[in-house]
Amino acid sequence: MELVTLFAVLLAIVTASLLVHRRHSSKYSGLPLPPSPSASIPWIRHAFQIPTERPWLTYKSWSDIYGDILSFEAFGKRYVILGSLKATMDLLERRSSNYSDRPEVPMLNDLSGWDFQFGFQKYGTRWRTERRLFHQFMNVNQVAQYRPKQLQHARALANHLLEHPDQWQGHCRLMLGVTIMDALYGIQVTERDDKYIRKAEVAFEAFNESAQPTAYLVNTFPWLKYVPSWFPGAHFKRQAAAWKKVVDEFVNWPFQHVKEATRNGSSRPCVALSLLDKVADQPEVDIQTQETTIKNCCMIESQSSSCFHKTVSALSTFFLAMAMHPEIVRIAWKELDSVLDGQRLPAFNDQERLPYITAICKEVMRWQTPSPLAAVHSSIADDVYEGYFLPKGTMFFGNAWAILHDPEVYPEPHEFKPERFLKDGKLDPTIQDPNVAAFGFGRRICPGRWFSGQALFITVATVLAVFDIKAPVDEAGHPKKLKASMTTGVISYPEPFECDVVPRSESAKKLIREGINDTD
């Protein structure tokens, strides 16, 4: 065991009684905590039972035993898993004033440079100010302004797939990165090895790993952030320092590009420019403070799990699902051909006549939801729910995967079945929309969900209009059997798999080449 780990355990044993004393002194101390798995080690409790791989699956199995609200404890910290939509809505939505805080995540905010990210900020004035600014450009009405750019880049994706179909995953990442950099900063990116794209990918690696509250001991024992980086066992400090350099550059480079372009007259319309213009018209405000707020909000839009990486994950799942289910591809073709007649590529105004395509998008978000264990919440005050005592400072996770695999709501939940969302050839409004859980809960719900939904629809529709997506064949010419196996992280992706992306016909190739210059 690393030396830092030993120090952490010793400190836990010394201080655990102080940490739990507060619970016994509460006016609710006579009530039980939510049920939990058995734990025989005092103070350490469930620390060694916390799953490190695909925790949402273990938590689902625990919920099947202990109920929709269960808890466990590690080194004096209490965690609660909400395993049903009712429990999640009752607490994180209906009592959101108490459950909208975030716990300390030092590896993310203090060490890796993600303190600008309001998604993991403590609930308070700064969080409200930056989220309000963010919402101005990403609410359900405003996101329509980004459709022309999303359409343009979805068609560019089709052209990239035509030229290099084996690189489909990289093309999807590039397409989404290009769209966001264009909309937010007016930056035109053409290559995947562009410096902004490279920085984005490394920065998100830092986010996805360091944002997991139980992944690093420093997130359990914040005092470890003061350990010198040369100290034995302090590899996490050296890793965080390398990440912070990249994250700082990633935050500042695009914003400085916009300011420089404004000075030399080469700026293009974008969100950052609009916000800077507003500040320029208000000479009485603190320009530096306002610019920092603008820079943070634009960067959050471009990199937060709210849009970019959830959409990348969803598109990877889409390719996997289509390769596994050729019969679904054929049904999608039939619907697309009835609307487009093979004469053009789809556009946003076709969506009402493409319910099956929309159903595919919904099923992608449900079947392997990109954020299966929604971002952690923390409580501000003691509370009681269903007769259980919930201490102040408890960490709460809404198990989105469990909610979206409830067999009472979604029969055969492990099967990919877009038709579950349809009735008589139309979208069935009585079927629970996966967005109730796929983008988080309460006041901390992902604010980029509308942007993400638009990007997913137009990309799925465009790709299926002109391509077939198939499982590769073995030496005997038989399709290889693919399976859905997902990675662990704040954002979960399908593990690497192969698929063949093939143009449907020569006329489809022609549409792709013509469509790249036609985005009306």
Short mmCIF file of C-alpha atoms in Angstrom, two decimals:
data_model
loop_
_atom_site.label_atom_id
_atom_site.label_comp_id
_atom_site.label_asym_id
_atom_site.label_seq_id
_atom_site.Cartn_x
_atom_site.Cartn_y
_atom_site.Cartn_z
CA MET A 1 0.00 0.00 0.00
CA GLU A 2 1.35 3.45 -0.88
CA LEU A 3 2.60 5.61 1.99
CA VAL A 4 -0.01 8.26 1.26
CA THR A 5 -2.70 5.58 1.49
CA LEU A 6 -1.41 4.46 4.89
CA PHE A 7 -1.45 8.04 6.17
CA ALA A 8 -5.02 8.44 4.88
CA VAL A 9 -6.21 5.29 6.65
CA LEU A 10 -4.56 6.30 9.92
CA LEU A 11 -6.07 9.75 9.79
CA ALA A 12 -9.46 8.23 9.05
CA ILE A 13 -9.28 6.05 12.15
CA VAL A 14 -8.29 9.00 14.33
CA THR A 15 -10.93 11.41 13.01
CA ALA A 16 -13.85 9.16 12.06
CA SER A 17 -15.49 9.44 15.47
CA LEU A 18 -15.53 13.22 15.09
CA LEU A 19 -17.01 12.96 11.64
CA VAL A 20 -19.87 10.71 12.73
CA HIS A 21 -20.52 12.51 16.02
CA ARG A 22 -22.44 15.22 14.19
CA ARG A 23 -24.99 12.66 13.06
CA HIS A 24 -25.68 11.51 16.60
CA SER A 25 -26.12 15.07 17.82
CA SER A 26 -28.78 15.84 15.18
CA LYS A 27 -32.44 16.16 16.10
CA TYR A 28 -32.99 13.27 13.65
CA SER A 29 -30.45 11.01 15.34
CA GLY A 30 -33.13 8.54 16.39
CA LEU A 31 -33.97 7.72 12.78
CA PRO A 32 -32.12 5.04 10.80
CA LEU A 33 -29.83 5.74 7.89
CA PRO A 34 -30.80 4.20 4.54
CA PRO A 35 -29.98 0.48 4.36
CA SER A 36 -26.53 -0.59 3.22
CA PRO A 37 -24.46 -3.70 2.52
CA SER A 38 -22.85 -5.24 5.58
CA ALA A 39 -19.43 -3.87 6.54
CA SER A 40 -17.29 -5.45 9.23
CA ILE A 41 -14.31 -3.06 9.33
CA PRO A 42 -14.90 -0.16 11.77
CA TRP A 43 -14.44 3.37 10.40
CA ILE A 44 -13.21 2.16 7.02
CA ARG A 45 -16.68 0.63 6.56
CA HIS A 46 -17.48 0.07 2.86
CA ALA A 47 -14.31 1.64 1.41
CA PHE A 48 -13.12 -1.61 -0.15
CA GLN A 49 -16.59 -2.50 -1.44
CA ILE A 50 -17.03 0.62 -3.54
CA PRO A 51 -16.87 -0.59 -7.15
CA THR A 52 -14.23 0.88 -9.42
CA GLU A 53 -15.52 -0.60 -12.70
CA ARG A 54 -18.98 0.31 -14.03
CA PRO A 55 -20.28 1.18 -10.54
CA TRP A 56 -23.81 1.79 -11.82
CA LEU A 57 -24.21 -1.96 -12.36
CA THR A 58 -23.15 -2.83 -8.81
CA TYR A 59 -25.37 -0.11 -7.40
CA LYS A 60 -28.30 -1.46 -9.43
CA SER A 61 -27.74 -4.91 -7.94
CA TRP A 62 -27.60 -3.37 -4.46
CA SER A 63 -30.84 -1.47 -5.12
CA ASP A 64 -32.50 -4.75 -6.05
CA ILE A 65 -31.64 -5.97 -2.54
CA TYR A 66 -31.91 -2.86 -0.36
CA GLY A 67 -34.44 -0.70 -2.19
CA ASP A 68 -34.57 2.53 -4.16
CA ILE A 69 -32.55 4.44 -1.59
CA LEU A 70 -29.42 2.81 -0.16
CA SER A 71 -26.30 4.12 1.48
CA PHE A 72 -22.74 3.21 2.31
CA GLU A 73 -19.89 4.86 4.17
CA ALA A 74 -16.15 5.15 3.60
CA PHE A 75 -13.69 6.92 5.90
CA GLY A 76 -16.48 8.84 7.62
CA LYS A 77 -18.17 10.02 4.41
CA ARG A 78 -21.72 8.98 3.61
CA TYR A 79 -22.92 8.15 0.09
CA VAL A 80 -26.52 7.58 -0.99
CA ILE A 81 -27.56 5.90 -4.24
CA LEU A 82 -30.99 6.77 -5.62
CA GLY A 83 -32.08 3.84 -7.74
CA SER A 84 -35.48 4.97 -9.03
CA LEU A 85 -36.88 8.01 -10.82
CA LYS A 86 -39.29 8.65 -7.94
CA ALA A 87 -36.56 8.83 -5.30
CA THR A 88 -34.36 10.93 -7.56
CA MET A 89 -37.12 13.40 -8.39
CA ASP A 90 -38.34 13.59 -4.80
CA LEU A 91 -34.94 14.68 -3.54
CA LEU A 92 -32.87 16.18 -6.37
CA GLU A 93 -35.79 17.90 -8.10
CA ARG A 94 -38.54 18.65 -5.56
CA ARG A 95 -36.10 19.44 -2.75
CA SER A 96 -33.46 20.91 -5.03
CA SER A 97 -32.75 23.85 -2.72
CA ASN A 98 -31.15 21.37 -0.33
CA TYR A 99 -29.65 18.95 -2.84
CA SER A 100 -27.97 21.19 -5.43
CA ASP A 101 -24.58 21.50 -3.77
CA ARG A 102 -21.43 19.73 -4.89
CA PRO A 103 -18.92 17.99 -2.63
CA GLU A 104 -15.28 18.94 -2.57
CA VAL A 105 -13.43 17.30 -5.46
CA PRO A 106 -9.87 18.59 -4.96
CA MET A 107 -8.32 16.47 -7.70
CA LEU A 108 -10.64 18.15 -10.21
CA ASN A 109 -10.96 21.72 -9.02
CA ASP A 110 -7.91 22.48 -6.90
CA LEU A 111 -5.24 20.41 -8.60
CA SER A 112 -6.22 19.79 -12.24
CA GLY A 113 -7.39 23.32 -13.08
CA TRP A 114 -11.11 22.70 -13.55
CA ASP A 115 -12.18 25.26 -10.92
CA PHE A 116 -13.71 27.35 -13.74
CA GLN A 117 -16.29 24.61 -14.40
CA PHE A 118 -19.55 25.70 -12.77
CA GLY A 119 -20.86 22.16 -13.06
CA PHE A 120 -18.68 21.23 -10.07
CA GLN A 121 -18.78 24.54 -8.23
CA LYS A 122 -20.40 24.83 -4.84
CA TYR A 123 -24.00 26.01 -4.92
CA GLY A 124 -23.98 29.78 -4.52
CA THR A 125 -23.81 33.22 -6.14
CA ARG A 126 -20.97 32.49 -8.58
CA TRP A 127 -22.67 29.30 -9.76
CA ARG A 128 -25.99 31.10 -10.34
CA THR A 129 -24.32 33.99 -12.19
CA GLU A 130 -22.35 31.80 -14.60
CA ARG A 131 -25.18 29.37 -15.21
CA ARG A 132 -27.55 32.26 -15.96
CA LEU A 133 -25.09 33.61 -18.53
CA PHE A 134 -24.64 30.14 -20.02
CA HIS A 135 -28.42 29.69 -20.25
CA GLN A 136 -28.79 32.82 -22.38
CA PHE A 137 -27.17 31.01 -25.31
CA MET A 138 -28.06 27.38 -24.62
CA ASN A 139 -31.74 27.40 -23.65
CA VAL A 140 -34.39 25.51 -25.63
CA ASN A 141 -35.22 28.52 -27.79
CA GLN A 142 -31.72 29.88 -28.41
CA VAL A 143 -30.13 26.62 -29.56
CA ALA A 144 -32.04 26.84 -32.85
CA GLN A 145 -29.52 29.48 -33.96
CA TYR A 146 -26.81 26.79 -34.07
CA ARG A 147 -28.71 24.53 -36.47
CA PRO A 148 -27.11 25.87 -39.68
CA LYS A 149 -23.63 25.15 -38.30
CA GLN A 150 -24.69 21.73 -37.02
CA LEU A 151 -26.17 20.88 -40.40
CA GLN A 152 -23.06 22.09 -42.21
CA HIS A 153 -20.72 20.02 -40.08
CA ALA A 154 -22.94 16.90 -40.14
CA ARG A 155 -22.67 16.97 -43.93
CA ALA A 156 -18.93 17.51 -43.71
CA LEU A 157 -18.84 14.42 -41.49
CA ALA A 158 -20.56 12.41 -44.24
CA ASN A 159 -17.86 13.51 -46.66
CA HIS A 160 -15.10 12.47 -44.23
CA LEU A 161 -16.79 9.09 -43.78
CA LEU A 162 -16.87 8.66 -47.55
CA GLU A 163 -13.13 9.31 -47.82
CA HIS A 164 -11.92 7.48 -44.68
CA PRO A 165 -14.72 5.28 -43.30
CA ASP A 166 -12.42 3.36 -40.95
CA GLN A 167 -11.79 6.56 -38.98
CA TRP A 168 -15.46 7.14 -38.17
CA GLN A 169 -14.96 7.72 -34.46
CA GLY A 170 -12.29 10.37 -34.99
CA HIS A 171 -14.49 12.02 -37.60
CA CYS A 172 -17.37 12.23 -35.12
CA ARG A 173 -15.15 13.83 -32.48
CA LEU A 174 -13.80 16.29 -35.02
CA MET A 175 -17.27 17.16 -36.32
CA LEU A 176 -18.58 17.99 -32.86
CA GLY A 177 -15.43 19.87 -31.87
CA VAL A 178 -15.51 21.91 -35.07
CA THR A 179 -19.19 22.76 -34.55
CA ILE A 180 -18.66 23.98 -31.01
CA MET A 181 -15.47 25.95 -31.74
CA ASP A 182 -17.22 27.62 -34.68
CA ALA A 183 -20.37 28.51 -32.71
CA LEU A 184 -18.62 29.72 -29.58
CA TYR A 185 -15.41 31.29 -30.85
CA GLY A 186 -15.75 31.66 -34.61
CA ILE A 187 -12.70 29.41 -34.95
CA GLN A 188 -12.65 27.29 -38.11
CA VAL A 189 -10.98 23.94 -37.39
CA THR A 190 -10.22 21.64 -40.31
CA GLU A 191 -7.94 18.90 -38.97
CA ARG A 192 -8.21 16.57 -36.00
CA ASP A 193 -4.65 17.38 -34.96
CA ASP A 194 -5.57 21.06 -34.68
CA LYS A 195 -4.12 22.50 -31.47
CA TYR A 196 -7.58 23.25 -30.04
CA ILE A 197 -8.82 19.72 -30.66
CA ARG A 198 -5.68 18.18 -29.17
CA LYS A 199 -5.96 20.32 -26.06
CA ALA A 200 -9.65 19.51 -25.76
CA GLU A 201 -9.05 15.78 -25.77
CA VAL A 202 -6.31 15.88 -23.13
CA ALA A 203 -8.32 18.32 -21.00
CA PHE A 204 -11.31 16.02 -21.06
CA GLU A 205 -9.14 13.07 -20.06
CA ALA A 206 -8.32 15.09 -16.95
CA PHE A 207 -11.99 15.87 -16.38
CA ASN A 208 -13.27 12.35 -16.89
CA GLU A 209 -10.76 10.80 -14.51
CA SER A 210 -10.43 13.44 -11.80
CA ALA A 211 -14.16 14.23 -11.49
CA GLN A 212 -14.97 10.83 -9.97
CA PRO A 213 -15.33 11.52 -6.23
CA THR A 214 -14.10 8.06 -5.21
CA ALA A 215 -11.31 7.69 -7.78
CA TYR A 216 -8.57 9.51 -5.82
CA LEU A 217 -7.86 9.52 -2.09
CA VAL A 218 -7.37 13.28 -2.18
CA ASN A 219 -11.08 13.60 -2.97
CA THR A 220 -11.81 11.77 0.28
CA PHE A 221 -9.05 13.45 2.29
CA PRO A 222 -8.66 17.01 0.92
CA TRP A 223 -5.64 17.65 3.15
CA LEU A 224 -3.63 15.38 0.83
CA LYS A 225 -3.55 18.19 -1.73
CA TYR A 226 -0.87 19.82 0.45
CA VAL A 227 1.45 16.81 0.19
CA PRO A 228 4.57 17.77 -1.86
CA SER A 229 4.63 16.29 -5.34
CA TRP A 230 8.00 14.64 -4.63
CA PHE A 231 6.57 12.79 -1.63
CA PRO A 232 6.38 8.96 -1.96
CA GLY A 233 2.95 7.96 -3.23
CA ALA A 234 2.10 11.48 -4.47
CA HIS A 235 1.91 10.52 -8.13
CA PHE A 236 -1.56 12.10 -8.23
CA LYS A 237 0.04 15.53 -7.62
CA ARG A 238 2.39 15.11 -10.57
CA GLN A 239 -0.43 13.89 -12.79
CA ALA A 240 -2.63 16.82 -11.78
CA ALA A 241 0.15 19.33 -12.48
CA ALA A 242 0.55 18.01 -16.03
CA TRP A 243 -3.22 18.16 -16.56
CA LYS A 244 -3.47 21.69 -15.15
CA LYS A 245 -0.98 23.05 -17.69
CA VAL A 246 -3.07 21.65 -20.54
CA VAL A 247 -6.37 22.79 -19.03
CA ASP A 248 -5.08 26.35 -18.49
CA GLU A 249 -4.00 26.57 -22.14
CA PHE A 250 -7.28 25.06 -23.27
CA VAL A 251 -9.27 27.67 -21.34
CA ASN A 252 -7.24 30.69 -22.48
CA TRP A 253 -6.24 30.02 -26.11
CA PRO A 254 -9.70 30.25 -27.78
CA PHE A 255 -10.72 33.31 -25.79
CA GLN A 256 -7.49 35.13 -26.63
CA HIS A 257 -8.08 34.23 -30.29
CA VAL A 258 -11.45 36.03 -30.19
CA LYS A 259 -9.96 39.11 -28.52
CA GLU A 260 -7.10 39.26 -31.03
CA ALA A 261 -9.48 38.77 -33.97
CA THR A 262 -11.63 41.61 -32.62
CA ARG A 263 -8.62 43.92 -32.47
CA ASN A 264 -7.48 43.19 -36.03
CA GLY A 265 -10.96 43.12 -37.55
CA SER A 266 -10.99 39.42 -38.51
CA SER A 267 -13.54 38.19 -35.94
CA ARG A 268 -16.50 36.05 -37.01
CA PRO A 269 -19.96 35.99 -35.38
CA CYS A 270 -19.91 33.78 -32.28
CA VAL A 271 -21.10 33.57 -28.69
CA ALA A 272 -17.87 34.93 -27.18
CA LEU A 273 -17.93 37.98 -29.45
CA SER A 274 -21.57 38.72 -28.58
CA LEU A 275 -20.81 38.59 -24.88
CA LEU A 276 -17.69 40.76 -25.22
CA ASP A 277 -19.73 43.34 -27.15
CA LYS A 278 -22.20 43.49 -24.27
CA VAL A 279 -19.40 44.15 -21.80
CA ALA A 280 -17.94 46.86 -24.04
CA ASP A 281 -21.28 48.68 -23.94
CA GLN A 282 -21.19 48.82 -20.13
CA PRO A 283 -18.16 50.93 -19.17
CA GLU A 284 -19.12 50.95 -15.50
CA VAL A 285 -18.63 47.21 -15.02
CA ASP A 286 -15.44 45.50 -13.98
CA ILE A 287 -14.20 44.43 -17.42
CA GLN A 288 -11.65 41.94 -16.15
CA THR A 289 -14.16 40.17 -13.91
CA GLN A 290 -16.74 40.10 -16.69
CA GLU A 291 -14.24 38.74 -19.20
CA THR A 292 -13.27 35.97 -16.79
CA THR A 293 -16.92 35.04 -16.40
CA ILE A 294 -17.42 35.06 -20.18
CA LYS A 295 -14.27 33.00 -20.76
CA ASN A 296 -15.37 30.43 -18.19
CA CYS A 297 -18.89 30.13 -19.57
CA CYS A 298 -17.75 29.74 -23.16
CA MET A 299 -15.25 27.10 -22.17
CA ILE A 300 -17.88 25.24 -20.16
CA GLU A 301 -20.13 25.21 -23.22
CA SER A 302 -17.34 23.92 -25.41
CA GLN A 303 -16.00 21.20 -23.14
CA SER A 304 -18.47 20.27 -20.44
CA SER A 305 -20.08 16.89 -20.35
CA SER A 306 -23.30 18.78 -21.01
CA CYS A 307 -22.90 18.58 -24.76
CA PHE A 308 -19.65 17.62 -26.40
CA HIS A 309 -18.64 14.36 -24.77
CA LYS A 310 -22.13 13.04 -24.13
CA THR A 311 -22.81 13.51 -27.83
CA VAL A 312 -19.54 11.80 -28.81
CA SER A 313 -20.48 8.88 -26.57
CA ALA A 314 -24.02 8.75 -27.96
CA LEU A 315 -22.75 8.71 -31.55
CA SER A 316 -20.35 5.86 -30.74
CA THR A 317 -23.28 3.95 -29.26
CA PHE A 318 -25.31 4.72 -32.38
CA PHE A 319 -22.68 3.17 -34.68
CA LEU A 320 -22.46 0.13 -32.40
CA ALA A 321 -26.24 -0.34 -32.28
CA MET A 322 -26.60 -0.07 -36.05
CA ALA A 323 -23.79 -2.56 -36.65
CA MET A 324 -25.51 -4.97 -34.26
CA HIS A 325 -28.99 -4.49 -35.75
CA PRO A 326 -29.10 -4.39 -39.56
CA GLU A 327 -32.89 -4.72 -39.46
CA ILE A 328 -33.10 -1.32 -37.72
CA VAL A 329 -30.92 0.24 -40.42
CA ARG A 330 -33.33 -1.04 -43.08
CA ILE A 331 -36.37 0.39 -41.27
CA ALA A 332 -34.58 3.75 -40.97
CA TRP A 333 -33.77 3.70 -44.69
CA LYS A 334 -37.41 3.12 -45.54
CA GLU A 335 -38.52 6.13 -43.51
CA LEU A 336 -35.75 8.38 -44.81
CA ASP A 337 -36.38 7.39 -48.44
CA SER A 338 -40.11 8.10 -48.06
CA VAL A 339 -39.30 11.67 -46.99
CA LEU A 340 -36.18 12.44 -49.04
CA ASP A 341 -36.88 10.24 -52.09
CA GLY A 342 -33.14 9.82 -52.51
CA GLN A 343 -32.93 13.35 -53.91
CA ARG A 344 -31.40 15.26 -51.00
CA LEU A 345 -29.90 15.00 -47.52
CA PRO A 346 -32.06 15.49 -44.41
CA ALA A 347 -32.50 18.85 -42.69
CA PHE A 348 -33.89 19.90 -39.32
CA ASN A 349 -37.30 20.72 -40.75
CA ASP A 350 -37.69 17.05 -41.68
CA GLN A 351 -37.69 15.88 -38.06
CA GLU A 352 -41.47 15.78 -37.60
CA ARG A 353 -41.69 13.38 -40.54
CA LEU A 354 -38.85 11.20 -39.25
CA PRO A 355 -40.24 9.73 -36.00
CA TYR A 356 -38.25 6.50 -36.34
CA ILE A 357 -34.97 8.45 -36.58
CA THR A 358 -35.97 10.39 -33.46
CA ALA A 359 -36.83 7.10 -31.76
CA ILE A 360 -33.36 5.76 -32.59
CA CYS A 361 -31.85 8.83 -30.91
CA LYS A 362 -33.99 8.31 -27.82
CA GLU A 363 -33.06 4.64 -27.63
CA VAL A 364 -29.35 5.48 -27.99
CA MET A 365 -29.61 7.76 -24.94
CA ARG A 366 -31.55 5.11 -22.98
CA TRP A 367 -29.80 1.87 -23.95
CA GLN A 368 -26.24 2.93 -23.06
CA THR A 369 -26.72 6.35 -21.54
CA PRO A 370 -23.52 8.43 -21.76
CA SER A 371 -23.57 9.40 -18.08
CA PRO A 372 -24.91 6.27 -16.36
CA LEU A 373 -24.19 7.53 -12.87
CA ALA A 374 -25.25 11.16 -12.95
CA ALA A 375 -22.90 13.76 -11.47
CA VAL A 376 -22.77 13.75 -7.69
CA HIS A 377 -24.97 16.06 -5.58
CA SER A 378 -24.40 17.05 -1.96
CA SER A 379 -26.89 18.08 0.71
CA ILE A 380 -26.74 21.44 2.49
CA ALA A 381 -28.75 20.46 5.56
CA ASP A 382 -30.01 17.40 7.44
CA ASP A 383 -33.15 15.88 5.98
CA VAL A 384 -35.53 12.94 6.31
CA TYR A 385 -36.91 10.87 3.44
CA GLU A 386 -39.08 7.75 3.62
CA GLY A 387 -38.27 7.52 7.33
CA TYR A 388 -34.50 7.61 6.78
CA PHE A 389 -32.11 10.20 8.16
CA LEU A 390 -29.98 11.92 5.49
CA PRO A 391 -27.12 13.83 7.16
CA LYS A 392 -25.85 17.16 5.90
CA GLY A 393 -22.95 16.76 3.49
CA THR A 394 -24.03 13.34 2.25
CA MET A 395 -23.15 12.65 -1.40
CA PHE A 396 -26.06 11.61 -3.62
CA PHE A 397 -25.91 9.80 -6.95
CA GLY A 398 -28.92 9.32 -9.18
CA ASN A 399 -28.41 5.99 -10.91
CA ALA A 400 -29.48 7.02 -14.43
CA TRP A 401 -28.63 3.58 -15.82
CA ALA A 402 -30.96 1.87 -13.36
CA ILE A 403 -33.75 4.35 -14.10
CA LEU A 404 -33.41 3.85 -17.85
CA HIS A 405 -33.35 0.05 -17.49
CA ASP A 406 -36.46 -0.24 -15.36
CA PRO A 407 -38.36 -3.16 -16.93
CA GLU A 408 -41.68 -1.74 -15.70
CA VAL A 409 -41.10 1.36 -17.83
CA TYR A 410 -38.99 -0.13 -20.64
CA PRO A 411 -39.82 -3.82 -21.26
CA GLU A 412 -36.76 -5.83 -22.31
CA PRO A 413 -34.54 -2.97 -21.14
CA HIS A 414 -31.26 -4.51 -22.34
CA GLU A 415 -32.50 -4.77 -25.92
CA PHE A 416 -32.05 -1.93 -28.43
CA LYS A 417 -35.65 -1.31 -29.58
CA PRO A 418 -36.44 2.15 -31.03
CA GLU A 419 -40.03 1.03 -31.64
CA ARG A 420 -40.68 1.23 -27.90
CA PHE A 421 -41.07 5.00 -28.38
CA LEU A 422 -43.58 4.71 -31.26
CA LYS A 423 -47.29 4.02 -31.61
CA ASP A 424 -49.15 3.90 -34.91
CA GLY A 425 -46.10 5.28 -36.72
CA LYS A 426 -45.79 8.33 -34.46
CA LEU A 427 -43.84 9.17 -31.33
CA ASP A 428 -45.76 7.93 -28.30
CA PRO A 429 -45.91 10.73 -25.68
CA THR A 430 -46.92 8.23 -22.97
CA ILE A 431 -43.48 6.56 -23.04
CA GLN A 432 -41.02 8.08 -20.59
CA ASP A 433 -38.43 10.21 -22.37
CA PRO A 434 -34.84 9.12 -21.52
CA ASN A 435 -33.98 12.77 -20.94
CA VAL A 436 -35.60 12.45 -17.50
CA ALA A 437 -32.32 10.84 -16.40
CA ALA A 438 -29.77 10.99 -19.24
CA PHE A 439 -28.67 14.57 -18.52
CA GLY A 440 -28.75 14.69 -14.73
CA PHE A 441 -31.31 16.02 -12.29
CA GLY A 442 -32.72 19.12 -10.62
CA ARG A 443 -30.93 22.44 -10.77
CA ARG A 444 -27.76 20.60 -11.78
CA ILE A 445 -29.28 19.15 -14.94
CA CYS A 446 -26.96 19.43 -17.94
CA PRO A 447 -27.64 22.86 -19.50
CA GLY A 448 -26.28 21.79 -22.91
CA ARG A 449 -28.90 19.07 -23.43
CA TRP A 450 -30.83 20.90 -26.14
CA PHE A 451 -27.66 21.52 -28.18
CA SER A 452 -26.69 17.88 -27.75
CA GLY A 453 -30.10 16.64 -28.86
CA GLN A 454 -29.99 18.69 -32.05
CA ALA A 455 -26.49 17.47 -32.91
CA LEU A 456 -27.44 13.84 -32.33
CA PHE A 457 -30.57 13.96 -34.50
CA ILE A 458 -29.06 15.66 -37.55
CA THR A 459 -25.95 13.46 -37.44
CA VAL A 460 -27.92 10.20 -37.13
CA ALA A 461 -30.32 11.24 -39.90
CA THR A 462 -27.52 12.34 -42.24
CA VAL A 463 -25.38 9.23 -41.74
CA LEU A 464 -28.27 6.78 -42.18
CA ALA A 465 -29.55 8.60 -45.27
CA VAL A 466 -26.42 7.72 -47.22
CA PHE A 467 -24.53 4.95 -45.40
CA ASP A 468 -24.89 1.37 -44.29
CA ILE A 469 -23.25 0.50 -40.95
CA LYS A 470 -22.36 -3.17 -40.66
CA ALA A 471 -20.49 -5.56 -38.43
CA PRO A 472 -17.20 -6.71 -39.99
CA VAL A 473 -17.11 -10.26 -41.33
CA ASP A 474 -14.91 -13.15 -40.26
CA GLU A 475 -12.80 -15.37 -42.53
CA ALA A 476 -15.89 -17.39 -43.47
CA GLY A 477 -17.76 -14.27 -44.51
CA HIS A 478 -20.09 -14.27 -41.50
CA PRO A 479 -20.78 -11.06 -39.54
CA LYS A 480 -18.79 -10.92 -36.32
CA LYS A 481 -20.79 -10.82 -33.12
CA LEU A 482 -20.55 -7.43 -31.41
CA LYS A 483 -21.51 -6.67 -27.84
CA ALA A 484 -22.16 -3.53 -25.85
CA SER A 485 -19.39 -3.20 -23.28
CA MET A 486 -18.92 0.25 -21.80
CA THR A 487 -15.97 2.05 -20.22
CA THR A 488 -15.91 3.45 -16.69
CA GLY A 489 -15.87 7.21 -16.13
CA VAL A 490 -18.03 10.28 -15.61
CA ILE A 491 -18.79 9.83 -19.31
CA SER A 492 -18.99 6.20 -20.47
CA TYR A 493 -18.14 5.11 -24.02
CA PRO A 494 -18.47 1.82 -25.86
CA GLU A 495 -15.21 -0.06 -25.62
CA PRO A 496 -13.32 -0.16 -28.95
CA PHE A 497 -15.11 -2.11 -31.68
CA GLU A 498 -14.94 -2.44 -35.45
CA CYS A 499 -17.68 -1.66 -37.94
CA ASP A 500 -17.86 -1.11 -41.69
CA VAL A 501 -19.30 2.18 -42.92
CA VAL A 502 -20.28 1.79 -46.58
CA PRO A 503 -22.11 4.19 -48.94
CA ARG A 504 -25.57 2.90 -49.81
CA SER A 505 -25.12 3.52 -53.54
CA GLU A 506 -23.40 5.60 -56.19
CA SER A 507 -26.25 8.12 -55.96
CA ALA A 508 -25.62 8.34 -52.21
CA LYS A 509 -21.98 9.23 -52.92
CA LYS A 510 -23.18 11.98 -55.24
CA LEU A 511 -25.52 13.37 -52.57
CA ILE A 512 -22.67 13.45 -50.06
CA ARG A 513 -20.38 15.40 -52.39
CA GLU A 514 -23.14 17.83 -53.35
CA GLY A 515 -24.43 18.20 -49.80
CA ILE A 516 -21.17 19.48 -48.35
CA ASN A 517 -21.75 22.78 -50.16
CA ASP A 518 -25.53 22.86 -49.66
CA THR A 519 -26.63 23.65 -46.11
CA ASP A 520 -29.83 25.57 -46.80
#
